[in-house]
XYZ file of C-alpha atoms in Angstrom:
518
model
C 165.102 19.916 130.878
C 168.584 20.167 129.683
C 168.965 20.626 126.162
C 171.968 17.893 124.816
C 173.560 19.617 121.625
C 177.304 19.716 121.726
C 179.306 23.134 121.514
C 179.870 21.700 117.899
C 180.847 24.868 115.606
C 179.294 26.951 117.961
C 175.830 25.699 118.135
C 175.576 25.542 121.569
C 175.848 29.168 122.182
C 173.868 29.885 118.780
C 170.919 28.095 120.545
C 171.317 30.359 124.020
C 171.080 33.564 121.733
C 168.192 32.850 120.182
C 166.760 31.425 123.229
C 165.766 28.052 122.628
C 168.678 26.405 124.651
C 167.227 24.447 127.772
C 163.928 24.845 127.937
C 160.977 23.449 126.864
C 159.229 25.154 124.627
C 155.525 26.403 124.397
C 153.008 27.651 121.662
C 151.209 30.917 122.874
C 151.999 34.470 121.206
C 155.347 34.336 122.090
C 156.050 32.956 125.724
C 156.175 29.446 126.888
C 152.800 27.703 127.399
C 151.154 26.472 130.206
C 152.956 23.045 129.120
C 149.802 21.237 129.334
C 150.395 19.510 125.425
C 151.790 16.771 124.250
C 155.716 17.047 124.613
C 157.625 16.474 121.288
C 161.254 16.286 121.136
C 163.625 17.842 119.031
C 166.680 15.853 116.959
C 169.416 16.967 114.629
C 170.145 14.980 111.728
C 173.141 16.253 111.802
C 174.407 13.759 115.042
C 171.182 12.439 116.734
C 171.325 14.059 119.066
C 168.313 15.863 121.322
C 168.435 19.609 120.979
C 164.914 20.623 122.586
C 161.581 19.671 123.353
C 158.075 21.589 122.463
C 155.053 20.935 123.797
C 151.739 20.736 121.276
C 149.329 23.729 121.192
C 146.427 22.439 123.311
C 142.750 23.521 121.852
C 142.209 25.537 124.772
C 145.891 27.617 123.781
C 144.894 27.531 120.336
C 141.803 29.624 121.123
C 144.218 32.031 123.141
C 146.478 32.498 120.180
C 143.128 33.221 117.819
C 141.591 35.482 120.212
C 144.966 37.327 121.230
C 145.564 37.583 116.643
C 141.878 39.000 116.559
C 142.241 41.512 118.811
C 145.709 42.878 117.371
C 144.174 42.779 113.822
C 141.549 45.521 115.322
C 144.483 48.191 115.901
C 147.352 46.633 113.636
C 145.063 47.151 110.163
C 144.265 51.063 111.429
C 148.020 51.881 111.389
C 149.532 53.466 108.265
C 150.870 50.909 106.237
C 154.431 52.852 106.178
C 154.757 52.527 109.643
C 153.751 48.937 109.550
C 156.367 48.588 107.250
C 158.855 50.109 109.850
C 158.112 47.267 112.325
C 159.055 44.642 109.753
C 162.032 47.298 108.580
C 163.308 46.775 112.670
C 162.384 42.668 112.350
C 164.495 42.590 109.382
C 167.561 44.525 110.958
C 166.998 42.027 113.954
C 167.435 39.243 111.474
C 170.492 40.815 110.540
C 171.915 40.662 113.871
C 171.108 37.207 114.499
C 171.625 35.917 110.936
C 175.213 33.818 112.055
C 173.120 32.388 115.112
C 169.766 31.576 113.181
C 171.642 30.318 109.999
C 172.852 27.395 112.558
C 170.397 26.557 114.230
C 168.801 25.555 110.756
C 171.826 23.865 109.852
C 171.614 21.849 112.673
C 167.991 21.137 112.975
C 167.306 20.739 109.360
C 170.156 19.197 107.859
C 171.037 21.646 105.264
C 174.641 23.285 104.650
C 175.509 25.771 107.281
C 175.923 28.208 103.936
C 172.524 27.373 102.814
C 171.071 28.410 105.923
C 172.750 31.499 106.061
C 170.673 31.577 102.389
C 167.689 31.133 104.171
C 167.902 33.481 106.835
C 169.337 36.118 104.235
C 166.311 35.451 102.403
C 164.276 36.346 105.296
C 166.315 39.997 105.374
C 165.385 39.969 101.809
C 161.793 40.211 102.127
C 161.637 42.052 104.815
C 163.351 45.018 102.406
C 160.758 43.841 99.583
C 158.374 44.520 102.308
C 159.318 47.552 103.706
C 159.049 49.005 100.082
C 155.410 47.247 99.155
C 154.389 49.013 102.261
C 154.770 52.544 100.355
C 153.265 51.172 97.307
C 150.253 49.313 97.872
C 147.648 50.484 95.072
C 144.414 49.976 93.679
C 143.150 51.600 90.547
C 141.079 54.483 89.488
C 138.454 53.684 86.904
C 136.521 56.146 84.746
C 132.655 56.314 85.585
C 129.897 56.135 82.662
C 127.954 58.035 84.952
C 128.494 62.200 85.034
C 130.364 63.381 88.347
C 131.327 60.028 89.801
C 134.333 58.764 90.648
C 134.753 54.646 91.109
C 138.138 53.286 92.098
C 139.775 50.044 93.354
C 141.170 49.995 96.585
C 142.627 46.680 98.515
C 142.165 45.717 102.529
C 143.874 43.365 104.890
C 141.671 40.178 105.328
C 142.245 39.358 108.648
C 144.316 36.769 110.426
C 146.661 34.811 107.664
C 147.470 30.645 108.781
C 150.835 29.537 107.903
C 151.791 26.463 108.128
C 155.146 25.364 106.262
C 157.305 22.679 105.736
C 160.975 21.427 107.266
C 162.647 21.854 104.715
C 162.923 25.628 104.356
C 162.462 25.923 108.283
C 162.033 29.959 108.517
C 162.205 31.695 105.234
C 158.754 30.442 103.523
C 157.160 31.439 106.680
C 158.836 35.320 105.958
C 157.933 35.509 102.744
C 154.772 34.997 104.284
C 154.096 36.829 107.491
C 156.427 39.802 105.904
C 153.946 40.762 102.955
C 150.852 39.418 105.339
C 152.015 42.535 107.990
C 152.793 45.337 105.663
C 149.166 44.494 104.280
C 147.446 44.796 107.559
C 147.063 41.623 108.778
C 148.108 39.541 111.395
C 149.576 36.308 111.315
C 149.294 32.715 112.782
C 152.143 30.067 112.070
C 152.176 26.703 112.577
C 155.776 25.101 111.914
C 156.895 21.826 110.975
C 157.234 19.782 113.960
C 159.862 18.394 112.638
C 162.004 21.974 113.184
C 159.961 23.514 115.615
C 162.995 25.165 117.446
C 163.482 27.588 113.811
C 160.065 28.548 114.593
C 160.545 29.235 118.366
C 163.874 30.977 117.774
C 161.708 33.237 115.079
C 158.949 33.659 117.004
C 161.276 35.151 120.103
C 162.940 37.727 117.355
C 159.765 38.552 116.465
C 158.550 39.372 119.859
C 161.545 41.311 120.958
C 160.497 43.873 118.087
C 156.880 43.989 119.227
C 157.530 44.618 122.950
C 160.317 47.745 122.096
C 156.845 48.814 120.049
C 154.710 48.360 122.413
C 152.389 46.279 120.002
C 150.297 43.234 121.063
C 152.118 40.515 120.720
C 149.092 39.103 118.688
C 150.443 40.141 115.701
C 152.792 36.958 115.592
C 151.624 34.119 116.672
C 152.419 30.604 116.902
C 151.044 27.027 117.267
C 152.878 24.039 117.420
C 152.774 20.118 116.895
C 151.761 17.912 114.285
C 148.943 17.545 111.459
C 145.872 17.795 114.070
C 146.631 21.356 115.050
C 146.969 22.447 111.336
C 143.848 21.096 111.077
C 142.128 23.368 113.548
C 143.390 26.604 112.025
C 142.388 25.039 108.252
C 138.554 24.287 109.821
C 138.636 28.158 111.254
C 136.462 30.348 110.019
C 138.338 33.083 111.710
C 141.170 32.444 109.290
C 140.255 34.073 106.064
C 143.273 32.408 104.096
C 145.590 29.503 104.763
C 148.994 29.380 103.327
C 150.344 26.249 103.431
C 153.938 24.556 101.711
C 154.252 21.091 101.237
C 153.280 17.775 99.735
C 150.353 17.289 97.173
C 149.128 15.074 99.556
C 149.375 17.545 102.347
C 147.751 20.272 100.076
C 145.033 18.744 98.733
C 143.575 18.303 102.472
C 144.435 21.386 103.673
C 142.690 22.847 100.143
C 139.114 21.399 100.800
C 139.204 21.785 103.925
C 139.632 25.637 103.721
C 137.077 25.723 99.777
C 134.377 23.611 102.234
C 134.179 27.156 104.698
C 134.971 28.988 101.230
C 137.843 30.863 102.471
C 141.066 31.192 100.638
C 144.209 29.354 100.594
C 147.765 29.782 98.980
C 149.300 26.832 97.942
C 152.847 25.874 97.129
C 153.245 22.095 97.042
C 155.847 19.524 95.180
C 157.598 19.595 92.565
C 159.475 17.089 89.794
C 161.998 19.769 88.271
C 163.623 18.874 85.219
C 166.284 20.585 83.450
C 166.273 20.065 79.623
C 170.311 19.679 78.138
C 170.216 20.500 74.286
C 172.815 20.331 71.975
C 173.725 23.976 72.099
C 174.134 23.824 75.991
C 177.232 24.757 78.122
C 178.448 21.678 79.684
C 180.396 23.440 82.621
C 177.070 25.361 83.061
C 175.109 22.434 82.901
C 176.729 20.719 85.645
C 176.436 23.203 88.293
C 173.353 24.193 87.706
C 171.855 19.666 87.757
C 174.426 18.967 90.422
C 173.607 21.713 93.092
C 169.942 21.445 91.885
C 169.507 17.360 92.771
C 172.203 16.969 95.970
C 171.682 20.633 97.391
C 169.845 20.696 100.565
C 170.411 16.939 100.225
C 167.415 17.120 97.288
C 164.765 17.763 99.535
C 164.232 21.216 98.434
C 160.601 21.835 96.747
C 162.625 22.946 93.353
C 164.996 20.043 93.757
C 166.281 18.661 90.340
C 164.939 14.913 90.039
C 165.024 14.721 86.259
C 167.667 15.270 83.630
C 166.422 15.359 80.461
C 169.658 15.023 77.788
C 169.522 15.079 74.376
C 170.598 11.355 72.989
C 173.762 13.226 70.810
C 175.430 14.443 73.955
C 174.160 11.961 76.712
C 176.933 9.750 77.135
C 179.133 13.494 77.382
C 176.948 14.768 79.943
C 176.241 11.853 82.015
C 180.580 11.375 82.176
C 180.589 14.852 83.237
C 177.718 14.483 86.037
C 178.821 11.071 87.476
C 182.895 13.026 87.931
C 181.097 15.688 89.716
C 179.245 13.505 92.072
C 182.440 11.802 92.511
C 184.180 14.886 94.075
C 181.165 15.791 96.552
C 181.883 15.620 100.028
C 179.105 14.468 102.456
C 178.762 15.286 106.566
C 178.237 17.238 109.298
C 176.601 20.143 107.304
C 178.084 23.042 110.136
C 181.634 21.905 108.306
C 181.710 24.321 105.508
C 184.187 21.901 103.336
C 181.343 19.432 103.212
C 178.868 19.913 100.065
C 176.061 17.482 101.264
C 174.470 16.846 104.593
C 171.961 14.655 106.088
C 167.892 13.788 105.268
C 165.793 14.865 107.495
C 165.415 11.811 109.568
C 165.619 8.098 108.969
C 161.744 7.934 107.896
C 163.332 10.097 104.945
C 166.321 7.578 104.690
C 163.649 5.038 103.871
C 161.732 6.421 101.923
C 164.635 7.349 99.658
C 165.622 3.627 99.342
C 162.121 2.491 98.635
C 162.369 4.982 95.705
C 165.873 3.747 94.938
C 164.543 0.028 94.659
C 160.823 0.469 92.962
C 163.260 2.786 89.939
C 165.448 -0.852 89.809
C 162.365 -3.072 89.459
C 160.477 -0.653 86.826
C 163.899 -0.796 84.856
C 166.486 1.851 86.226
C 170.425 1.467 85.499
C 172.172 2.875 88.734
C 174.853 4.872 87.442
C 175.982 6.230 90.794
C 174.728 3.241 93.471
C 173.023 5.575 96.283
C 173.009 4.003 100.016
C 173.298 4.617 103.638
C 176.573 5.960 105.461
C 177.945 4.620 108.293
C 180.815 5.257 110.988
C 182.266 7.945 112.312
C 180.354 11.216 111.753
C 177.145 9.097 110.159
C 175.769 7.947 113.449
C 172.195 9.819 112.966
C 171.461 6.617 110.465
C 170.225 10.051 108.259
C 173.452 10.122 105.868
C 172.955 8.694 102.287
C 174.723 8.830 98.742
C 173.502 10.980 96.168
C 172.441 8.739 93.431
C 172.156 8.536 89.905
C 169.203 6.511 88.009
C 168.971 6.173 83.970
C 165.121 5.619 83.748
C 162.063 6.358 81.466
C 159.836 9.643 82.246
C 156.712 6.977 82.328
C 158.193 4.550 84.747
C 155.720 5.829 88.377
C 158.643 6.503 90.363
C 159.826 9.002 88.216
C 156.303 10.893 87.887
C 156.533 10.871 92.148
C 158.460 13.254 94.023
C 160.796 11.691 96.542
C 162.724 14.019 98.936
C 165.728 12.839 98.054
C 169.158 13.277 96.070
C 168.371 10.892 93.878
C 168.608 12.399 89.813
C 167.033 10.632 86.853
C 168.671 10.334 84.105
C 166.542 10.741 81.046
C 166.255 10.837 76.747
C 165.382 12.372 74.035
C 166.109 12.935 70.310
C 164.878 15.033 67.952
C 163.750 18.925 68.308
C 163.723 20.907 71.473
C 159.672 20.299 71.428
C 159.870 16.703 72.492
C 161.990 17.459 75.378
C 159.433 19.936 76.703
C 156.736 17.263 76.432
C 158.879 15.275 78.676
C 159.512 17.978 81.281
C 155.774 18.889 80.960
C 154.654 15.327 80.991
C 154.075 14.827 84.906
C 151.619 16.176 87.921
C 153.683 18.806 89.190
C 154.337 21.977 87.584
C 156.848 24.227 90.326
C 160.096 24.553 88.440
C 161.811 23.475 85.241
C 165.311 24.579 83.247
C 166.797 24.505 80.021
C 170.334 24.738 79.134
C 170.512 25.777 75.918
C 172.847 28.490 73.598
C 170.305 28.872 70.807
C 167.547 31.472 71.214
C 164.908 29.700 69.188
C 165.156 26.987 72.191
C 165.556 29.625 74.955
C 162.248 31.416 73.788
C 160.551 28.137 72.555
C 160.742 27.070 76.374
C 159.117 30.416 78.165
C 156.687 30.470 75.410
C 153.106 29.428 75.930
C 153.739 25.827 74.276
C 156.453 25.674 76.251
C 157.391 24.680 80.283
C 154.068 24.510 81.811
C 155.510 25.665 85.198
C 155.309 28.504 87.460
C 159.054 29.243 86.960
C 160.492 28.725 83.681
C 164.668 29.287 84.067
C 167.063 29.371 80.794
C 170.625 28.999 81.879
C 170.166 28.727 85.490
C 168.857 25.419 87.232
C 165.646 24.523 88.886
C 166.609 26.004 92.630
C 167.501 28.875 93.862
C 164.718 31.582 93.186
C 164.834 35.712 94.043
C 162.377 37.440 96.307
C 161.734 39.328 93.959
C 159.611 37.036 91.660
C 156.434 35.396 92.528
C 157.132 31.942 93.525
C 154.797 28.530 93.180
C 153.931 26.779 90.630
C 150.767 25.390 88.385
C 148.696 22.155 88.343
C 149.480 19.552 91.729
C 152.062 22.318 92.562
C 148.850 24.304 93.729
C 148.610 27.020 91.851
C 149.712 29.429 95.006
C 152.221 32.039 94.447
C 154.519 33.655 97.466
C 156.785 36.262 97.984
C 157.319 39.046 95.524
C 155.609 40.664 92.669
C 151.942 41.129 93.389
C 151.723 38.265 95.432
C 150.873 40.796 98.136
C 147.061 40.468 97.018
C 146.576 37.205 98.492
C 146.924 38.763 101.226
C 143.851 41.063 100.916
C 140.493 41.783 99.634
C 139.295 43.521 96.937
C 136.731 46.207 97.080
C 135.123 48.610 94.455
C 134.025 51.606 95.685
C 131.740 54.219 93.476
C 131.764 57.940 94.854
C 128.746 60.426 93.465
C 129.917 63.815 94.165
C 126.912 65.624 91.715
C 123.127 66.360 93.030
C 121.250 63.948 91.092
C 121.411 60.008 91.296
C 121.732 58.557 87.924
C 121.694 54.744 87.528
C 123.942 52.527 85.747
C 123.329 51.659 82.055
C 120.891 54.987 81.584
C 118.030 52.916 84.247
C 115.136 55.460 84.442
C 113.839 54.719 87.853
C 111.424 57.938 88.544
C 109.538 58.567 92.200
């Protein structure tokens, strides 16, 4: 087939770089399938229009992919981890020479701002250095023996092949933060993309293979599967695959989670959010608009750390909500690839409706519209996936609000009193990724990381609720999933623990002074 997308911004000849212009598409370790699948199609947001087609991992290709990751594993965990850490050291450099080319081809099949998926792709490059360093650093412990001339100590192995399946919304770099630490640990990796971008994944997957083949390493290393919520499920059933990491709804994770605890292997999970930021008294108010306005319209709100709840103390509301609804005012919404544009399209138009369902159950549980959201139309909306970010004044108990809707769509919230009865509000839902508090008084600040405080897995003062470093471990606590990703130790997921006791003397003396005498 011919692929249909325009020579809009350059996308055109993005999408022949990265080789996913023209073709359709397969799901093996890196070339294109026998074709046999189901054939799924591939269209922007941004205009509608077709950009590729895929064709669904077949069970027969599925067991090629496992067989092809199990016999890499057997030579890929023997290698010094240093040296794996050079291959993802030459991925990473690769990234950086297709970052212009990949960065678009997000844009354009996600939705986001071209500027954000430069983010993403830079994010990638970011964890790929993160990685390259873990790989000289990987440690267990040494541990001091009760028993004379022995020697115990912790030491850490690669489990095996790691399942990744992520989510549309961040199209490429969840599945790096991933696969990166995964490699450098010794195992191999199987990825299963959101159908909904499956061409990020394809475009990844060829990068990925490039580096393998110069390396003459089996391409098994990287592989990929492709289509909708029935292949995930074979690799979440799969005993072969020792630990699943998988990003996206509570719904989504919850299934994926017992189906993986039913074989009692292991799964990393990094599900929804409802992000609040907390606005006290003592808060900057030029700070404090940034940091709620990129946080609820960025990415169009359908980030996982998305801020859907504003939670203003009742002295400075009517200040802050003036200041918020002017800076909605200004925001510029279209084709995402135009970097004068703040705000691009939703996914597609099952998000569209989904975001007015949410719009109109927040109006019949009781929500003022502030800012009136809605669906554009005319020139340069004809996807149908446009809409206005809105603003809702509602009550932390009305259901809506406890939901998470993938949308820009920003509650508008109260409270009086201390610091202590806004963090009951933040803390008073399902979710627990990421939460904020804008505040210049260090009681708050400290109140709010404390243990009686934000009962997330990230905890920001100053900042907002998006935007987090490699660096950190990322995920989050209670329908969140628990799961962390990316930096910090999250590299033990990855692996298994073992204890190992070495006896170096001539006798054979048991633990806790046992006599046991032949």
């Amino acid at each position: 087939m011919e692929a249909t997308a325009e020579s809009t911004f350059g996308i055109e000849e993005a999408l022949k770089r990265l080789g996913v212009s023209g073709i359709n598409h397969g799901s093996s370790t890196g070339s294109v399938s026998s074709g046999n699948g189901e054939k799924f199609d591939s269209f922007s947001p941004v205009d509608g229009k077709l950009i590729g087609s895929v064709t669904a991992t077949t069970q027969e290709e599925y067991e090629q992919v496992i067989k092809a990751a199990q016999a890499a594993f057997v030579s890929w965990r023997e290698m010094p981890a240093p040296k794996r850490g050079e291959i993802v050291r030459q991925f990473g450099n690769r990234l950086r020479d297709y970052k212009e080319d990949l960065g678009k081809l997000v844009s354009y099949e996600m939705g986001k701002s071209y500027q954000e998926g430069l983010g993403e792709v830079q994010e990638m490059i970011d964890i790929c250095d993160f990685a390259v360093g873990l790989s000289r650093q990987l440690h267990g412990l040494t541990i001091k023996s009760e028993r004379p001339s022995h020697h115990m100590q912790e030491q850490w192995h690669p489990l095996g092949i790691v399942g990744i399946i992520s989510a549309f919304n961040f199209p490429v770099a969840v599945w790096a933060w991933n696969t990166a630490l995964a490699w450098v640990c010794g195992d191999v990796c199987v990825w299963k993309p959101s159908e909904k971008a499956p061409l990020c994944g394809v475009a990844c997957q060829n990068i990925m293979v490039e580096v393998l083949k110069e390396n003459n390493l089996q391409e098994g290393i990287s592989g990929m599967i492709n289509g909708d919520y029935r292949v995930g499920e074979w690799m979440t059933a799969d005993g072969r695959v020792p630990v699943v990491s998988a990003t996206g709804s509570i719904r989504m994770g919850k299934i994926v989670g017992q189906a993986v605890a039913a074989r009692l292997g292991k799964s990393i999970l990094e599900l929804g959010g409802n992000n609040a930021i907390i606005v006290s008294p003592d808060a900057d108010l030029k700070m404090t608009v940034i940091g709620a306005v990129f946080g609820a319209v960025g990415t169009a709100g359908q980030r996982c750390t998305s801020t859907r709840r504003l939670i203003i103390h009742d002295s400075i509301y009517d200040k802050v909500k003036q200041a918020i609804v002017d800076a909605y005012e200004q925001m510029r919404i279209g084709n995402p690839l135009d970097e004068n544009n703040h705000v691009g399209p939703l996914i597609d138009t099952d998000a569209v409706e989904n975001y007015l369902n949410a719009i109109e159950e927040a109006k019949k549980q009781g929500g003022n519209e502030v800012i009136e959201g809605g669906v554009l139309e005319g020139e340069g909306y004809e996807s149908g996936c446009y809409v206005k970010p809105c603003i809702i004044e509602a009550q932390n108990d009305f259901q809506i609000v406890q939901e998470e809707t993938f949308a820009p769509i920003l509650y508008l919230l109260k409270y009086s009193g201390d610091v202590t009865n806004a963090i009951a509000i933040q803390n008073g839902v399902v979710q627990g990724l990421s939460s904020a508090i804008m505040t210049n008084n260090m009681r708050e600040a400290h109140q709010f990381i404390a243990a009686a405080g934000s009962d997330c897995g990230i905890a920001n003062v100053n900042i907002g609720t998006s935007g987090a470093e490699i660096g950190g471990a990322f995920g989050g606590e209670k329908e969140t999933g628990g799961g962390r990703e990316s930096g910090s130790d999250a590299w033990k997921a990855y692996m298994r623990r073992q204890t190992n006791t070495l006896n170096y003397s001539t006798e054979l003396p048991l633990a806790q002074g046992i006599k046991f005498d032949l």
